[in-house]
Every structure is written in structure tokens, then in C-alpha cells.
Short mmCIF file of C-alpha atoms in Angstrom, two decimals:
data_model
loop_
_atom_site.label_atom_id
_atom_site.label_comp_id
_atom_site.label_asym_id
_atom_site.label_seq_id
_atom_site.Cartn_x
_atom_site.Cartn_y
_atom_site.Cartn_z
CA UNK T 1 -6.29 -22.79 17.41
CA UNK T 2 -7.87 -19.72 19.02
CA UNK T 3 -10.89 -19.99 16.72
CA UNK T 4 -11.71 -23.38 18.21
CA UNK T 5 -11.29 -22.06 21.75
CA UNK T 6 -13.68 -19.15 21.08
CA UNK T 7 -16.25 -21.51 19.54
CA UNK T 8 -15.93 -23.98 22.43
CA UNK T 9 -16.35 -21.22 25.02
CA UNK T 10 -19.42 -19.98 23.14
CA UNK T 11 -20.73 -23.55 23.09
CA UNK T 12 -20.16 -23.84 26.85
CA UNK T 13 -22.19 -20.67 27.44
CA UNK T 14 -25.08 -21.76 25.24
CA UNK T 15 -25.04 -24.70 22.76
CA UNK T 16 -27.23 -22.87 20.21
CA UNK T 17 -24.81 -19.93 20.15
CA UNK T 18 -21.86 -22.32 19.92
CA UNK T 19 -23.47 -24.09 16.97
CA UNK T 20 -24.06 -20.71 15.34
CA UNK T 21 -20.43 -19.76 15.90
CA UNK T 22 -19.28 -23.06 14.39
CA UNK T 23 -21.55 -22.53 11.37
CA UNK T 24 -20.26 -18.97 11.00
CA UNK T 25 -16.65 -20.19 11.03
CA UNK T 26 -17.49 -22.79 8.41
CA UNK T 27 -19.13 -20.18 6.20
CA UNK T 28 -16.13 -17.86 6.49
CA UNK T 29 -13.70 -20.68 5.68
CA UNK T 30 -15.83 -21.65 2.69
CA UNK T 31 -15.63 -18.04 1.49
CA UNK T 32 -11.83 -18.12 1.83
CA UNK T 33 -11.70 -21.38 -0.15
CA UNK T 34 -13.99 -19.93 -2.84
CA UNK T 35 -11.79 -16.84 -3.05
CA UNK T 36 -8.79 -19.08 -3.65
CA UNK T 37 -10.64 -21.12 -6.26
CA UNK T 38 -11.77 -18.07 -8.21
CA UNK T 39 -8.66 -15.93 -7.83
CA UNK T 40 -5.86 -18.47 -8.24
CA UNK T 41 -6.00 -18.79 -12.03
CA UNK T 42 -6.23 -15.06 -12.56
CA UNK T 43 -3.26 -14.38 -10.26
CA UNK T 44 -1.12 -17.10 -11.81
CA UNK T 45 -1.91 -15.78 -15.30
CA UNK T 46 -1.03 -12.28 -14.17
CA UNK T 47 2.29 -13.47 -12.76
CA UNK T 48 3.13 -15.34 -15.97
CA UNK T 49 2.35 -12.30 -18.10
CA UNK T 50 4.48 -10.13 -15.82
CA UNK T 51 7.40 -12.55 -16.18
CA UNK T 52 6.97 -12.54 -19.98
CA UNK T 53 7.17 -8.74 -20.06
CA UNK T 54 10.31 -8.82 -17.90
CA UNK T 55 11.89 -11.47 -20.14
CA UNK T 56 11.03 -9.41 -23.22
CA UNK T 57 12.74 -6.37 -21.74
CA UNK T 58 15.81 -8.41 -20.76
CA UNK T 59 16.19 -9.95 -24.21
CA UNK T 60 15.65 -6.55 -25.83
CA UNK T 61 18.34 -4.95 -23.68
CA UNK T 62 20.80 -7.69 -24.61
CA UNK T 63 20.23 -6.82 -28.28
CA UNK T 64 19.79 -3.07 -27.84
CA UNK T 65 22.68 -2.07 -30.12
CA UNK T 66 21.47 -4.28 -32.96
CA UNK T 67 17.88 -3.08 -32.58
CA UNK T 68 19.02 0.54 -32.61
CA UNK T 69 21.21 -0.01 -35.68
CA UNK T 70 18.28 -1.57 -37.53
CA UNK T 71 15.96 1.26 -36.49
CA UNK T 72 13.64 -1.06 -34.56
CA UNK T 73 13.80 0.79 -31.24
CA UNK T 74 10.42 2.46 -31.68
CA UNK T 75 8.75 -0.86 -32.55
CA UNK T 76 10.37 -2.43 -29.50
CA UNK T 77 9.10 0.34 -27.23
CA UNK T 78 5.60 0.14 -28.71
CA UNK T 79 5.44 -3.61 -28.12
CA UNK T 80 6.75 -3.19 -24.57
CA UNK T 81 4.11 -0.51 -23.88
CA UNK T 82 1.40 -2.78 -25.24
CA UNK T 83 2.52 -5.73 -23.10
CA UNK T 84 2.88 -3.53 -20.03
CA UNK T 85 -0.57 -2.01 -20.56
CA UNK T 86 -2.07 -5.50 -20.80
CA UNK T 87 -0.40 -6.57 -17.55
CA UNK T 88 -1.52 -3.35 -15.84
CA UNK T 89 -5.13 -3.94 -16.97
CA UNK T 90 -5.03 -7.51 -15.65
CA UNK T 91 -3.51 -6.31 -12.39
CA UNK T 92 -6.21 -3.66 -11.99
CA UNK T 93 -8.91 -6.24 -12.62
CA UNK T 94 -7.38 -8.70 -10.12
CA UNK T 95 -7.01 -5.98 -7.50
CA UNK T 96 -10.60 -4.84 -7.92
CA UNK T 97 -11.96 -8.34 -7.59
CA UNK T 98 -9.78 -8.95 -4.53
CA UNK T 99 -10.97 -5.75 -2.86
CA UNK T 100 -14.59 -6.55 -3.75
CA UNK T 101 -14.31 -10.03 -2.30
CA UNK T 102 -12.68 -8.70 0.86
CA UNK T 103 -15.52 -6.18 1.26
CA UNK T 104 -18.09 -8.92 0.64
CA UNK T 105 -16.42 -11.13 3.26
CA UNK T 106 -16.45 -8.29 5.78
CA UNK T 107 -20.14 -7.70 5.04
CA UNK T 108 -20.90 -11.40 5.52
CA UNK T 109 -18.99 -11.42 8.82
CA UNK T 110 -20.93 -8.43 10.09
CA UNK T 111 -24.18 -10.01 8.92
CA UNK T 112 -23.29 -13.20 10.78
CA UNK T 113 -22.58 -11.20 13.93
CA UNK T 114 -25.96 -9.48 13.61
CA UNK T 115 -27.69 -12.85 13.20
CA UNK T 116 -25.84 -14.22 16.22
CA UNK T 117 -26.88 -11.18 18.22
CA UNK T 118 -30.48 -11.75 17.12
CA UNK T 119 -30.22 -15.43 18.12
CA UNK T 120 -28.80 -14.35 21.47
CA UNK T 121 -31.64 -11.86 21.92
CA UNK T 122 -34.16 -14.58 21.14
CA UNK T 123 -32.53 -16.87 23.71
CA UNK T 124 -32.61 -14.07 26.29
CA UNK T 125 -36.29 -13.38 25.59
CA UNK T 126 -37.14 -17.07 25.91
CA UNK T 127 -35.04 -17.23 29.11
CA UNK T 128 -32.55 -19.76 27.72
CA UNK T 129 -29.59 -17.41 28.18
CA UNK T 130 -28.71 -14.21 29.98
CA UNK T 131 -27.92 -10.87 28.35
CA UNK T 132 -24.30 -11.21 29.47
CA UNK T 133 -23.98 -14.54 27.66
CA UNK T 134 -25.47 -12.98 24.54
CA UNK T 135 -22.96 -10.12 24.54
CA UNK T 136 -20.01 -12.36 25.48
CA UNK T 137 -20.68 -14.85 22.69
CA UNK T 138 -21.09 -12.05 20.16
CA UNK T 139 -17.72 -10.61 21.16
CA UNK T 140 -16.15 -14.09 21.07
CA UNK T 141 -17.61 -14.71 17.62
CA UNK T 142 -16.10 -11.47 16.34
CA UNK T 143 -12.73 -12.52 17.73
CA UNK T 144 -13.10 -16.01 16.22
CA UNK T 145 -13.97 -14.75 12.74
CA UNK T 146 -11.38 -11.97 12.61
CA UNK T 147 -8.46 -14.25 11.61
CA UNK T 148 -10.50 -15.75 8.80
CA UNK T 149 -11.39 -12.29 7.51
CA UNK T 150 -7.71 -11.31 7.66
CA UNK T 151 -6.82 -14.46 5.74
CA UNK T 152 -9.24 -13.52 2.97
CA UNK T 153 -7.86 -9.97 2.91
CA UNK T 154 -4.27 -11.17 2.54
CA UNK T 155 -5.06 -14.07 0.20
CA UNK T 156 -3.35 -12.45 -2.77
CA UNK T 157 -0.04 -12.16 -0.90
CA UNK T 158 -0.34 -15.78 0.18
CA UNK T 159 -1.11 -16.84 -3.37
CA UNK T 160 1.86 -14.86 -4.70
CA UNK T 161 4.14 -16.46 -2.11
CA UNK T 162 2.87 -19.94 -2.99
CA UNK T 163 3.45 -19.32 -6.72
CA UNK T 164 6.95 -17.98 -6.03
CA UNK T 165 7.73 -21.05 -3.94
CA UNK T 166 6.59 -23.32 -6.79
CA UNK T 167 8.76 -21.44 -9.28
CA UNK T 168 11.78 -21.72 -6.99
CA UNK T 169 11.13 -25.42 -6.45
CA UNK T 170 10.83 -25.98 -10.21
CA UNK T 171 13.99 -23.98 -10.83
CA UNK T 172 15.90 -25.95 -8.18
CA UNK T 173 14.67 -29.17 -9.79
CA UNK T 174 16.22 -28.16 -13.11
CA UNK T 175 19.69 -28.12 -11.59
#
């Protein structure tokens, strides 16, 4: 709700700056949506692989005495290491892409603020706005875009929570 207030106040100061703030918010939300679209499959696959490794360990521990008696302990450990290494590689890749996207989003936000400052400067030079309006709308834009940037930065946690909720809902449906 605060994003709308900041955009409306910017619009009240100067309609061109308000339109720029609205466009900036739309761009940032589109980036958040694109992040979800690209990252969702990778994160869900990572979570499934992590659950498979945990299930493998649990089933192996249930049969630990038999596996040890048959001399299969080393094979079991080697397979577990291989599965764990695969999950760790996927996790590293997902983390890197998440950090890169967060950095890209921050760069876009700062670029948008620079463009809005340039628009404000143009409006001041053409006497359509005052310098105070230019500075105020730039500050308001930064405040309006900050929650969207934070959303993109914490998208992985939100995605993990959503996937966990789905798993719990599916599990509850089985009973």
C-alpha cells in the first residue's frame, strides 16, 4: 500500500515524475515476476533432490546392520556422497543465480533512480518543477521501490515456504 502512496504523492508533485515512478514500479514488479518464473523450477528441483537424499539416508539407516553384514557400507557411503555432491552443486548454482539476479535488480533500481533524477533535472531546467520537487520525488521513488527490491532479494525464502506449504497440504490430503 505504501508504494501506491509514494507514487501518488510523486504524481501530485509533478505528473511526469509520477508516471515515471509508476513505470519504475511496474518494471521492478516485472523483474520480480521474471525471477519467480526462472527460479521456481530450479528451486523445486533442488528441494526434491534434497528430499531424495534424505530419504536415501533414512532407508539406509533402517537397514544399516544388513548393509554392514553384506559389506555394502562403502558402496552406500559412496552413493550418498555422490548424491550429496549433486545437491550441493545445484544449491551453489541456484544461490549464484539468485545473488546475481538480486544484484541486477539493485542495479536496475539505481539506474531508474538516476533516470528519474535526470527527468527531474530536465523539468527543473524547463521550469516545470522546482529543485525541491525533483529531490523529493527521487527520495519517494527510492522508498517506493525498496520493498520490491527486498521482495526480489528474499524470493528464494518465499519460494521455499510456498513449496513447503504445498507439500504439507498434499500430505494432509493423503490422510
